[in-house]
Short mmCIF file of C-alpha atoms and ligand atoms in Angstrom, two decimals:
data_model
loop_
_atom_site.label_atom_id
_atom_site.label_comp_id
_atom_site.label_asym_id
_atom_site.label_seq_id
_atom_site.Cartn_x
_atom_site.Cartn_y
_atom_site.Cartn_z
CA UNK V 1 25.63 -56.72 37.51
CA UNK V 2 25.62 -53.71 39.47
CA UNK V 3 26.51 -50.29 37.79
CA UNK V 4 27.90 -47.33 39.28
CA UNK V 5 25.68 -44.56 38.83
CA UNK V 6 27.61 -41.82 40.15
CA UNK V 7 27.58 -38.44 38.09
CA UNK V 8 31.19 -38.45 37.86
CA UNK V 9 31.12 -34.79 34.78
CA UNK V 10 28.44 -32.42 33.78
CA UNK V 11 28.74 -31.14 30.40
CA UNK V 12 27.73 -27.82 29.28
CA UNK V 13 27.78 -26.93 26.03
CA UNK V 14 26.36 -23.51 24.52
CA UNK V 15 25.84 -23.20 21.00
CA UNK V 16 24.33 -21.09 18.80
CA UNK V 17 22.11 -22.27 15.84
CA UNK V 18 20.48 -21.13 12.85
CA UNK V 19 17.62 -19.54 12.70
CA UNK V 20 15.18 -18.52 10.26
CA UNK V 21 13.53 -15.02 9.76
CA UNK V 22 10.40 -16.00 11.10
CA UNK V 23 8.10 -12.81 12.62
CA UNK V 24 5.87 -12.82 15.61
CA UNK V 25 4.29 -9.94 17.60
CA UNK V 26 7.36 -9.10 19.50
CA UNK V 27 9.46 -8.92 16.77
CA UNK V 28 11.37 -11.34 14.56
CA UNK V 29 13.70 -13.86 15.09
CA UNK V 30 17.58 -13.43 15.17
CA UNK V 31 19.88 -15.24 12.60
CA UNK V 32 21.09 -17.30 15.66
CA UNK V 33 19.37 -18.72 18.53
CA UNK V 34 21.09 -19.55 21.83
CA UNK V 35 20.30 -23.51 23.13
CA UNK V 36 22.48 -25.56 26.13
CA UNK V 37 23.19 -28.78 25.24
CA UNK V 38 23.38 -30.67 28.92
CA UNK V 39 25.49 -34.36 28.99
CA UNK V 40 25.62 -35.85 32.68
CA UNK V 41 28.07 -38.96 32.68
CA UNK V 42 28.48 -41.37 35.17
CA UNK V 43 31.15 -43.68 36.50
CA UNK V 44 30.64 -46.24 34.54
CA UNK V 45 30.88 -44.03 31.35
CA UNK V 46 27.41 -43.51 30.46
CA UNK V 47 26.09 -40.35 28.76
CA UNK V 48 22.55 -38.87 29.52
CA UNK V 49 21.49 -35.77 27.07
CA UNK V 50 19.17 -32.70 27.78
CA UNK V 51 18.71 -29.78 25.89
CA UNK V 52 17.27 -26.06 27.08
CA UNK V 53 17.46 -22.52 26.16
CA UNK V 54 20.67 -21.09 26.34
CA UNK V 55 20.26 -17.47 26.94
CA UNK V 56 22.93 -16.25 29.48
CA UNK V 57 20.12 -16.24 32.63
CA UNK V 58 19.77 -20.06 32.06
CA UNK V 59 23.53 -20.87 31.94
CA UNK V 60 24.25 -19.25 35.05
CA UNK V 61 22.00 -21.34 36.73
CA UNK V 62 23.20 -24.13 35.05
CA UNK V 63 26.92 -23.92 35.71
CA UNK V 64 26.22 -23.93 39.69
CA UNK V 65 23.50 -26.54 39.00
CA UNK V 66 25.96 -29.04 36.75
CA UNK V 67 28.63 -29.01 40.14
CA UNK V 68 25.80 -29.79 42.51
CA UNK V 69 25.18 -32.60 40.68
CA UNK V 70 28.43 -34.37 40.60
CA UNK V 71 28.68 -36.95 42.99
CA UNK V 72 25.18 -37.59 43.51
CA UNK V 73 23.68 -40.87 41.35
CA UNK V 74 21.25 -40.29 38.00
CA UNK V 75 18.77 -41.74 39.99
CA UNK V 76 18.64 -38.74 42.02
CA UNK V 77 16.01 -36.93 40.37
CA UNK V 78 13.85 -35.64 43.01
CA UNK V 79 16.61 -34.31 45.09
CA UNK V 80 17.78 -32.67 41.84
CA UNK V 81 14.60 -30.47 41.94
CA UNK V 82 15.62 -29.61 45.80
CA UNK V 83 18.47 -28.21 45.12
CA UNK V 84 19.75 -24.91 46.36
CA UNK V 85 20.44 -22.57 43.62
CA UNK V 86 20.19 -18.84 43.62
CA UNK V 87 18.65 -17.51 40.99
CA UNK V 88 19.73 -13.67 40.22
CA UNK V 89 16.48 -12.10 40.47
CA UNK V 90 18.17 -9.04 38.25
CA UNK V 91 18.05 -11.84 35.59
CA UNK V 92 14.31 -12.16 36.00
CA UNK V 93 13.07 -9.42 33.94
CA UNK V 94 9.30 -8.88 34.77
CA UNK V 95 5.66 -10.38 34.14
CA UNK V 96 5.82 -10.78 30.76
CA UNK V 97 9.07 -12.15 28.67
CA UNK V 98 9.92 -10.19 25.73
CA UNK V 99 11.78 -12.44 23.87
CA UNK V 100 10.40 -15.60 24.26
CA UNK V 101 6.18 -15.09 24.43
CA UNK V 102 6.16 -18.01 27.33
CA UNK V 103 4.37 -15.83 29.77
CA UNK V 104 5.23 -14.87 33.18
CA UNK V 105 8.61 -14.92 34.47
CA UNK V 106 9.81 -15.83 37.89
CA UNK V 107 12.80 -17.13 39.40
CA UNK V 108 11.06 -20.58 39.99
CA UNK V 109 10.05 -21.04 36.63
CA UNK V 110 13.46 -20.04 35.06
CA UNK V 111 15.04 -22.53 37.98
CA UNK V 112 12.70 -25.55 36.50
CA UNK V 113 13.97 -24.36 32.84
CA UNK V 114 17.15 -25.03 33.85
CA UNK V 115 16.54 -28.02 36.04
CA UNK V 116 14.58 -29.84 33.07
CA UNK V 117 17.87 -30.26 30.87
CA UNK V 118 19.23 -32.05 33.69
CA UNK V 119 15.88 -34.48 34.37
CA UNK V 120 16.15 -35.33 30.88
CA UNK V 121 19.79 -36.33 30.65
CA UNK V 122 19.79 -37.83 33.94
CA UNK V 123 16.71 -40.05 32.49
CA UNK V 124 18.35 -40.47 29.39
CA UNK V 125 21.61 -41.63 30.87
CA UNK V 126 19.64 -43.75 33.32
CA UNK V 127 17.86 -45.42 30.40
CA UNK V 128 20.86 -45.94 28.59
CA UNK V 129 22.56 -47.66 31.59
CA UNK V 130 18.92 -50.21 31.70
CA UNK V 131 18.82 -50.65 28.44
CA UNK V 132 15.83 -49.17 28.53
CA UNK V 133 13.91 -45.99 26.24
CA UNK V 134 13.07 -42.81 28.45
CA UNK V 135 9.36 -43.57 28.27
CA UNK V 136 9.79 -46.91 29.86
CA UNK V 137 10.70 -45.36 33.25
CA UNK V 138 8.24 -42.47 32.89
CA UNK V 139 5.82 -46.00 33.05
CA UNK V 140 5.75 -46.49 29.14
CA UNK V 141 4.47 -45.19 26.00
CA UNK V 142 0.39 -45.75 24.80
CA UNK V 143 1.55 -44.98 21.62
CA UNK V 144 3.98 -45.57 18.89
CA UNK V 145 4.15 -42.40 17.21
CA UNK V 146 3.01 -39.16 18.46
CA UNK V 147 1.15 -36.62 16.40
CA UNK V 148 2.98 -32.52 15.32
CA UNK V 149 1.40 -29.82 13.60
CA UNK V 150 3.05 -27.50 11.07
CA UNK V 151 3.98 -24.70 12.40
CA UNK V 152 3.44 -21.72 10.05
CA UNK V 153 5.12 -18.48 10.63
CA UNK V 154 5.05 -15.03 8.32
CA UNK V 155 8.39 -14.75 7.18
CA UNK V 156 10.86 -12.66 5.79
CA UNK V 157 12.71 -14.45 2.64
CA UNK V 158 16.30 -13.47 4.51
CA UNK V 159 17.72 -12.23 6.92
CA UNK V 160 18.07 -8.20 6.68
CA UNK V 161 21.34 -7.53 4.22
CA UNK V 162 24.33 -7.45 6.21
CA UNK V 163 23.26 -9.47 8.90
CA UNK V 164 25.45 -12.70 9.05
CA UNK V 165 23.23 -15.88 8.88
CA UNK V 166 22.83 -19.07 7.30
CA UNK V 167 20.02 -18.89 3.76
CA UNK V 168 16.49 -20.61 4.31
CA UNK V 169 14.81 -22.31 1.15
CA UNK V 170 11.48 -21.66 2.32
CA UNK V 171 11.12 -18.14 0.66
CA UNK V 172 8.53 -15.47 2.02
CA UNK V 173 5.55 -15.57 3.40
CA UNK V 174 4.12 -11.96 3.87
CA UNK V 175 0.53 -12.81 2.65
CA UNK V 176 -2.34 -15.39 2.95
CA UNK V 177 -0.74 -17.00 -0.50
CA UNK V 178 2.67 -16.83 1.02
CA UNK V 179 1.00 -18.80 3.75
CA UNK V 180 -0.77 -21.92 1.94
CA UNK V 181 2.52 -22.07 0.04
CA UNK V 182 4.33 -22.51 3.29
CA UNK V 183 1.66 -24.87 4.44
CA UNK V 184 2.02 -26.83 1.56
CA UNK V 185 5.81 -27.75 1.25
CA UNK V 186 5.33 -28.78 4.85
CA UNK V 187 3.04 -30.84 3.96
CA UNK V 188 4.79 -32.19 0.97
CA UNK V 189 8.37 -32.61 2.67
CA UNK V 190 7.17 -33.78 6.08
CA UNK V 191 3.50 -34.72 5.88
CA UNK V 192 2.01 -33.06 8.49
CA UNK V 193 -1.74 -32.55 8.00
CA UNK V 194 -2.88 -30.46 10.94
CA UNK V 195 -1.02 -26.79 10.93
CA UNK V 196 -0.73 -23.68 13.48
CA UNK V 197 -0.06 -20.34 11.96
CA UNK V 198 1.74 -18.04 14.14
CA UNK V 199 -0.40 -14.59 13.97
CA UNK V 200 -0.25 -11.41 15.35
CA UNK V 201 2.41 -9.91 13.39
CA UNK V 202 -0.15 -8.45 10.88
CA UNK V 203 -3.70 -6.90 11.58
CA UNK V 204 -6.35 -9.39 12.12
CA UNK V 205 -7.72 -8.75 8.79
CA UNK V 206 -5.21 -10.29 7.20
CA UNK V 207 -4.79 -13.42 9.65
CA UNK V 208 -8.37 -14.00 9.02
CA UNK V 209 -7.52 -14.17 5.76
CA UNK V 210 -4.71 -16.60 5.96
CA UNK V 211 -6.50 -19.05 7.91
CA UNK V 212 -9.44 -18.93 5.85
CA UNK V 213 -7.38 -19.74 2.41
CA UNK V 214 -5.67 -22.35 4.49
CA UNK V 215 -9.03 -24.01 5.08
CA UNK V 216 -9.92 -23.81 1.28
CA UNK V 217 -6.88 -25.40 0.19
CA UNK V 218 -6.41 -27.77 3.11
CA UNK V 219 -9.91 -28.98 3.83
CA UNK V 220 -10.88 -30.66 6.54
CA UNK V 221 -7.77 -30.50 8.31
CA UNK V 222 -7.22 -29.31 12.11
CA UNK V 223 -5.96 -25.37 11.95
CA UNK V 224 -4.74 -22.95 14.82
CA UNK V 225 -4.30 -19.15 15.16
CA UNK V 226 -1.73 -17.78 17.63
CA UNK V 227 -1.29 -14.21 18.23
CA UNK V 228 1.00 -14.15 21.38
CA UNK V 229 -1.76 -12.56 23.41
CA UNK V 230 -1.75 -9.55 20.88
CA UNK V 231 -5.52 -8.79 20.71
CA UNK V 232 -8.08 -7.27 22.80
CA UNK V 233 -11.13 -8.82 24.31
CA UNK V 234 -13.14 -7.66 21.42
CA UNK V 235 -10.84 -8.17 18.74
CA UNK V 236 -10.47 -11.89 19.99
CA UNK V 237 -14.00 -12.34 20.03
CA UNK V 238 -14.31 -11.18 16.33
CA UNK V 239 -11.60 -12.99 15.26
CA UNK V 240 -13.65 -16.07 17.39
CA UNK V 241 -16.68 -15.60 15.47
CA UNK V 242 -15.44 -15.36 11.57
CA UNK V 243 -12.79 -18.43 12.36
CA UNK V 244 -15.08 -20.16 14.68
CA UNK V 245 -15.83 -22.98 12.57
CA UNK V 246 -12.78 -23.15 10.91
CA UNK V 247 -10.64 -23.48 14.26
CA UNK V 248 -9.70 -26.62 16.31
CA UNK V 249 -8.79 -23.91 18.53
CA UNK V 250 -7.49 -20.54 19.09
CA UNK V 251 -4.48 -19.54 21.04
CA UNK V 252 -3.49 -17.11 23.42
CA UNK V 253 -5.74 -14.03 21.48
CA UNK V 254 -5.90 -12.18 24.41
CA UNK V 255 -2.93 -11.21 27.11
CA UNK V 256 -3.55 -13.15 30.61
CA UNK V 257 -5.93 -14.85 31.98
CA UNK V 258 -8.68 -12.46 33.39
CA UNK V 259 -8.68 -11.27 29.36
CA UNK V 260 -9.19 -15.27 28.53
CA UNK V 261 -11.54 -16.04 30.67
CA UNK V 262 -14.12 -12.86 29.32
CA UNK V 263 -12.99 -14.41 25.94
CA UNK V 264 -13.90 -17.86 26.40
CA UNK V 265 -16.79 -16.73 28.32
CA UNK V 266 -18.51 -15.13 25.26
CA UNK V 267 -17.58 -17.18 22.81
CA UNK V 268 -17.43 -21.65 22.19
CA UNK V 269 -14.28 -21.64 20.41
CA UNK V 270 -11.73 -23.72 22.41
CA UNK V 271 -8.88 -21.18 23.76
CA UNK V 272 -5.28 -22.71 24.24
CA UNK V 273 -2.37 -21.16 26.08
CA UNK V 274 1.37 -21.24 26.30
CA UNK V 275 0.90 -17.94 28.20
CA UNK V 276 -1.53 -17.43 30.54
CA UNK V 277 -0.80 -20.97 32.32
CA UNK V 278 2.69 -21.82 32.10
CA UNK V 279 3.61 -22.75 36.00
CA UNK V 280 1.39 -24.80 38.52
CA UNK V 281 0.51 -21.83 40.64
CA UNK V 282 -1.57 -20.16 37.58
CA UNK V 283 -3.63 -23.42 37.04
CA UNK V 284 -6.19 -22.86 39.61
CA UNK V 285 -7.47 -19.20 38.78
CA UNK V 286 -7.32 -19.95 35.12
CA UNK V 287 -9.20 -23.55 35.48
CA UNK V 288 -11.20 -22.24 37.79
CA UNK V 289 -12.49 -19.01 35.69
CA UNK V 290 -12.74 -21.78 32.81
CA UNK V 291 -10.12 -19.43 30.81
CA UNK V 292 -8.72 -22.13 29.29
CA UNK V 293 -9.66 -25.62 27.04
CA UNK V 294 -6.33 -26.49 26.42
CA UNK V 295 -3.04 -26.04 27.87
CA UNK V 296 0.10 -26.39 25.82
CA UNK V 297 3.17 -27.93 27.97
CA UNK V 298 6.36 -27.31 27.21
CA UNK V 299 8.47 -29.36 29.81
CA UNK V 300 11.86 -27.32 29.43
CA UNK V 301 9.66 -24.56 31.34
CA UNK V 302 7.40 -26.86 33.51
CA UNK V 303 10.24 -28.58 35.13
CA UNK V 304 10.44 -32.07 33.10
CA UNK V 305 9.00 -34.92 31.72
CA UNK V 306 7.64 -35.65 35.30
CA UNK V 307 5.98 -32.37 35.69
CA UNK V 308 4.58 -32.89 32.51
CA UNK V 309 2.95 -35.48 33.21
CA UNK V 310 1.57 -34.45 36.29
CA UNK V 311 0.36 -31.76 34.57
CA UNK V 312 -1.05 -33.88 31.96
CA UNK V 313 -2.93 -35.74 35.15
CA UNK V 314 -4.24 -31.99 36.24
CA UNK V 315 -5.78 -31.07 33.11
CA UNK V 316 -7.34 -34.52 32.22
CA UNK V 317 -9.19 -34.31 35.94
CA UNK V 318 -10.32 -30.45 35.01
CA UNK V 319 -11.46 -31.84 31.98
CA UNK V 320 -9.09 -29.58 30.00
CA UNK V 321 -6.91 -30.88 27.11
CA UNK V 322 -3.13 -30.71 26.69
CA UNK V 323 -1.01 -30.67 24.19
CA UNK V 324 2.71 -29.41 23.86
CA UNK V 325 4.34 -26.05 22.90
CA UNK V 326 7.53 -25.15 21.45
CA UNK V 327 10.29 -23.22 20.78
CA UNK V 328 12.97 -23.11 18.71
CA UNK V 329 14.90 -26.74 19.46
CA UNK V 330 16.83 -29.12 18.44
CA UNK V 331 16.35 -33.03 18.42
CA UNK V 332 17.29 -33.60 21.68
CA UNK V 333 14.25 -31.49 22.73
CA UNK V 334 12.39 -32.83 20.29
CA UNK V 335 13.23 -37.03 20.98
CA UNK V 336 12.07 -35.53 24.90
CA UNK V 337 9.11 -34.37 24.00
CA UNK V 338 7.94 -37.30 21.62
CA UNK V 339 8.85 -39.82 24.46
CA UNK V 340 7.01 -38.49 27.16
CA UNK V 341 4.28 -37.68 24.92
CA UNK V 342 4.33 -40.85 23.86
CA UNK V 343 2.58 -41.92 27.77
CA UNK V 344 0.14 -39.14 28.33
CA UNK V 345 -3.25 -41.03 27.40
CA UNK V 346 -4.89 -37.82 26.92
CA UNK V 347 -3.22 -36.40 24.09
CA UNK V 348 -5.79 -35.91 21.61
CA UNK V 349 -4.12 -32.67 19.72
CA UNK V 350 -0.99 -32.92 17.50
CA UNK V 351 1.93 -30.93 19.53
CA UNK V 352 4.26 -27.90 18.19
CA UNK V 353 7.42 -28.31 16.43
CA UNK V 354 9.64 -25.23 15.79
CA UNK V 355 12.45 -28.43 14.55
CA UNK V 356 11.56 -28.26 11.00
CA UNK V 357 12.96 -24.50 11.08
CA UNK V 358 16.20 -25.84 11.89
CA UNK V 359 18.69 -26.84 9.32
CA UNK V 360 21.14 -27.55 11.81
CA UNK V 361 20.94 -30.17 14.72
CA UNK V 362 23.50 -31.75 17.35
CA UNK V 363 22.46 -35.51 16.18
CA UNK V 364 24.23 -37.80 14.23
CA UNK V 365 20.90 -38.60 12.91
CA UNK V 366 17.97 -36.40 12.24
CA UNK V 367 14.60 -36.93 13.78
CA UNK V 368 12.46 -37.32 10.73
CA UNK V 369 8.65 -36.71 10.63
CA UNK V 370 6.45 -39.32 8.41
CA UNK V 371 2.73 -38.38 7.89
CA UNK V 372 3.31 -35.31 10.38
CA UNK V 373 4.14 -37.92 13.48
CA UNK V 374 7.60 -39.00 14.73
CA UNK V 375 8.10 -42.55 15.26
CA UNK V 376 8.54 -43.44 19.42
CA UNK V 377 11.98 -44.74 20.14
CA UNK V 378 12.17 -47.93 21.86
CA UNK V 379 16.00 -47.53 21.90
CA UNK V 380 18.13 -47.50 25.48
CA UNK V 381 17.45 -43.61 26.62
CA UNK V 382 15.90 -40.87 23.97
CA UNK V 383 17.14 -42.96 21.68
CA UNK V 384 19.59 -40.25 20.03
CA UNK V 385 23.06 -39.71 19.67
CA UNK V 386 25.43 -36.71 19.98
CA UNK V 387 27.30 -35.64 16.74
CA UNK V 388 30.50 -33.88 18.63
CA UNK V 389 31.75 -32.39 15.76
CA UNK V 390 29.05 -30.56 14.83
CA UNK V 391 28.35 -29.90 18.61
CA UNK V 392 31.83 -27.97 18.28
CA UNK V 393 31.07 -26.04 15.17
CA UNK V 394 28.34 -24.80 16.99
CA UNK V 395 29.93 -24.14 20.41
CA UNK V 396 32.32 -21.95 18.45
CA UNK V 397 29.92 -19.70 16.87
CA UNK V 398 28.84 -19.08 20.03
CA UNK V 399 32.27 -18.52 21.46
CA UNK V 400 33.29 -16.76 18.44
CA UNK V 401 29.78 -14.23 18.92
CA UNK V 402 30.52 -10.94 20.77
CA UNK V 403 28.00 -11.39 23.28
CA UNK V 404 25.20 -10.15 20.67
CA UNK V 405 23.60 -13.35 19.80
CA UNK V 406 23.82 -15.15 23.06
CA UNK V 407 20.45 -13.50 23.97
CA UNK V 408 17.23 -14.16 22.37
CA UNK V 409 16.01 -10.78 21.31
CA UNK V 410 12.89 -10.71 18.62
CA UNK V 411 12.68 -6.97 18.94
CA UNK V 412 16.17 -6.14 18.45
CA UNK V 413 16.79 -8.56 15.62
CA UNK V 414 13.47 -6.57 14.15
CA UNK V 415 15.21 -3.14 14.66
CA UNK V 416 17.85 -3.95 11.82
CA UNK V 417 15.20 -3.88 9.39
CA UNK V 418 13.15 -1.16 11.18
CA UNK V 419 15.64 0.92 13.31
CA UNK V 420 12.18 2.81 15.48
CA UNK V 421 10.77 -1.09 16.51
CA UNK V 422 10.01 -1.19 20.09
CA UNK V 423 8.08 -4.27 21.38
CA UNK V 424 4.57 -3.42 21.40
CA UNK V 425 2.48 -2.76 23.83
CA UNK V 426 -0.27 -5.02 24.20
CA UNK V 427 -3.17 -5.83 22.96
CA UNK V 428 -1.69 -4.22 19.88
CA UNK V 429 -5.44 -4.45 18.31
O1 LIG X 501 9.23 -18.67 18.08
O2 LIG X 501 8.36 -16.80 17.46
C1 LIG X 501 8.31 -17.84 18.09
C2 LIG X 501 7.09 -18.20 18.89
O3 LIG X 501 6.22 -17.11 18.97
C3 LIG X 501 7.47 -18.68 20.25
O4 LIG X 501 8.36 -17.78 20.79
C4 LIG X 501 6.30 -18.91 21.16
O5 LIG X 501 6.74 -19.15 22.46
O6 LIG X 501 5.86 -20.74 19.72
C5 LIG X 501 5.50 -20.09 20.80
C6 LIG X 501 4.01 -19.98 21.03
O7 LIG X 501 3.34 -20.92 20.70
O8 LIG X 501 3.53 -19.00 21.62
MG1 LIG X 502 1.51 -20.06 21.66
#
C-alpha cells in the first residue's frame, strides 16, 4: 500500500505545567514551567509527537520552523536539520544560561532545541505510519527496559504564600534527613535504586553530609552530586576526596571545562557534565584535556535522537561514558528518551528523570517506572498517546498567564521568597 507522507499541519501547542519548589544554585523553580508540545500530521492522517522547552526563544523558532515543514514528507529528516531559520541572536542571552544550568548558549544549539521536537514527531509519526516503535528505525533497541536514577532535589514544602501553584506531597527537604526521606519514597513509590542529588544550593558542608547519610541508609547503591558548576577548583577537589568512595560520579563541580579538566586532573573520581559539553564543537577540547568521564545527553539540546546517538558513537570511541540529562518534561520527552536509549549499547549509567516531579502530563496514560527502569515500547511510534483535553487545560494556563510564567526563571521565582536574590556568581564556594 503506499501512504502519503506529506506533512499536511504542524501543531504547536504551549502549555504550562506544574512545577514543584525544587532549589538549585541559580535559584528555585517557578510554580509553572513552560514546555511545546509539537504534533506533525500527514496526509494520510497520521500524528507524530515531540516535546521541547517552551520558553518564548524556542517558540519563535518553532512557529517559522512548523510552516517550513508543511509540504515536505516525515521522511525528510535530514533536510529538516538544513533548514533556514533565523534565530534572533537578542534571544541568545550569553555563555552561560541562567535559567536552565545547560551550559553555553548559542544560536545553533537553541536552533537544534527546537529542531529536536520536530525529529521526534516526525519519527514518531513515521513509526506510527510502519507500524513500527521509534527505536526500530533508529536500528532497534539492545534492551527492554532502560535504567533512571532518582533525582533528589532540596526543596521547599510549597510554593512561597501567595504564589498561585498546584500542592506537592513530597514535603521539605532542607537537610541531609529531609534528603534520605526524599530518597526513600522514591524508592518506595517508583523503585529506583540508584539516586542523583541536586547540590549546590547549600554549602558543601552540608551536601557532604547528605550524600554521606544517603550512603548509610541506601548502601551499596550508585549516588551522584550535582552542583551546577557552583564550586571552585579546590572546593571540588575536597568535596572529591571525602565523597570519593561514595560517588559513581560527580557532576559538573566546577564551571567549564578548563576548571574540569584541573579537577579531574587531581583527583580519580569520574566527573560528568551537562555543562561543560553540551554541543559537538566543545567535545574535542574537553575529551582532549580528559575533563570529562561521562557526558550526559539530553537530545532536546543535542539536536535528536540521531545526534544522540552519534554522540553516543563519539564518546564510546574516546572511551568516555554517556548517559542522559534532564529537565523538567513530560512523557513525551520521557517515551523519547527511553527509546533511543533503549539502542545505545554503551549505556552503562541509569539516566535523569525530572518526570516524577510532575503531577501533570499530556498522556492518556502515564509512563510508569518499575524497579527504577521504564519498560521499552514496542508499540507503532513512542508508543504514547495525546490526552487533548488535558493538552487544553494546559494550553490555557498558559494563555490565561500574563506573560510571567512563559519564561523559565529560577532566580526570579527565588526573589518572592528572598526579594535581594540575584543569581550568583560563580563558583559560589
Ligand atoms: O531543574 O533545577 C533543575 C536542574 O538543575 C536542571 O535545570 C539542570 O539542567 O537537571 C539539570 C542538571 O543535571 O544540571
Ligand atoms: Mg547536571
Amino acid at each position: 500500500m503506499t501512504r502519503d507522507l506529506t506533512v499536511t499541519e504542524v501543531r504547536l501547542t504551549p502549555i504550562l505545567v506544574a512545577d514543584p519548589p525544587l532549589l538549585n544554585t541559580q535559584g528555585v523553580h517557578q510554580p509553572y514551567t513552560p514546555r511545546l508540545i509539537v504534533e506533525v500530521v500527514t496526509a494520510d492522517g497520521v500524528t507524530g509527537l515531540g516535546e521541547t522547552y517552551g520558553d518564548t526563544k524556542y517558540l519563535e523558532l518553532a512557529r517559522p520552523l512548523a510552516d517550513r515543514l508543511t509540504g515536505r514528507q516525515i521522511t525528510d529528516v535530514n533536510a529538516l536539520f538544513g533548514l533556514d531559520i533565523a534565530v534572533n541572536a537578542s534571544r541568545v542571552d550569553g555563555a552561560v544560561d541562567v535559567g536552565g544550568l545547560r551550559g553555553v548558549q548559542t544560536a545553533d544549539k537553541l536552533r537544534l532545541s527546537v529542531l529536536s521536537a520536530f525529529e521526534v514527531a516526525c519519527l514518531d509519526a513515521l513509526g506510527r505510519a510502519l507500524g513500527l516503535p521509534v527505536h526500530a528505525l533508529l536500528g532497534g533497541k539492545v534492551r527492554d527496559s532502560v535504567e533512571y536514577s532518582a533525582y533528589l532535589f532540596h526543596k521547599w514544602a510549597a510554593h512561597p504564600e501567595g504564589v498561585p501553584g498546584e500542592k506537592d506531597d513530597w514535603g521539605a527537604a532542607l537537610d541531609p534527613a529531609g534528603v534520605v526521606e526524599q530518597a526513600r519514597r522514591f524508592k518506595e513509590r517508583h523503585g529506583f535504586t540508584s539516586f542523583k542529588l541536586k547540590g549546590g544550593v547549600f554549602p558543601p558542608e552540608q551536601e557532604i553530609a547528605a550524600v554521606r547519610a544517603l550512603a548509610e541508609a541506601f548502601p551499596g547503591h550508585p549516588l551522584r552530586l550535582d552542583p551546577n558548576g557552583a564550586w571552585s577548583v579546590e572546593t571540588s577537589l575536597r568535596v572529591a576526596r571525602e565523597l570519593g568512595d561514595l560517588l559513581e560520579y560527580l557532576e559538573d563541580p566546577a564551571l567549564g571545562t578548563p576548571a574540569m579538566a584541573e579537577v579531574a586532573a587531581r583527583t580519580d573520581v569520574p566527573l560528568a557534565t551537562n555543562m561543560c559539553v553540551t554541543t559537538f564543537a566543545e567535545i574535542a577540547e574537553a575529551f582532549t584535556k580528559g575533563a570529562v568521564q561521562v557526558v550526559l545527553c539530553d537530545h532536546h539540546y543535542w539536536g535528536g535522537l540521531r545526534n544522540t546517538r552519534q554522540l553516543a558513537a563519539i564518546c564510546s570511541a574516546f572511551g568516555v561514558g554517556v548517559s542522559m540529562h534532564s529537565n523538567t518534561h513530560l512523557g513525551v520527552s520521557l517515551a523519547a528518551m527511553t527509546q533511543v536509549a533503549a539502542t545505545v549499547p554503551d549505556l552503562h549509567h541509569a539516566c535523569d528523570s525530572h518526570y516524577p516531579w510532575q503531577s501533570e502530563d499530556v498522556l492518556t496514560e502515564r509512563l510508569a517506572f518499575d524497579g527504577g527502569r521504564i519498560a521499552v515500547s514496542d508499540a507503532p511510534g513512542l508508543g504514547v498517546e495525546l490526552d487533548r483535553d488535558e493538552l487544553a487545560r494546559l494550553n490555557r494556563r498558559w494563555t490565561e498567564d500574563d506573560g510571567a510564567l512563559r519564561d523559565r526563571d529560577d532566580a526570579a521565582a527565588m526573589r518572592v521568597a528572598e526579594p535581594d536574590w540575584v543569581t550568583p556568581t560563580m563558583p559560589r564556594w
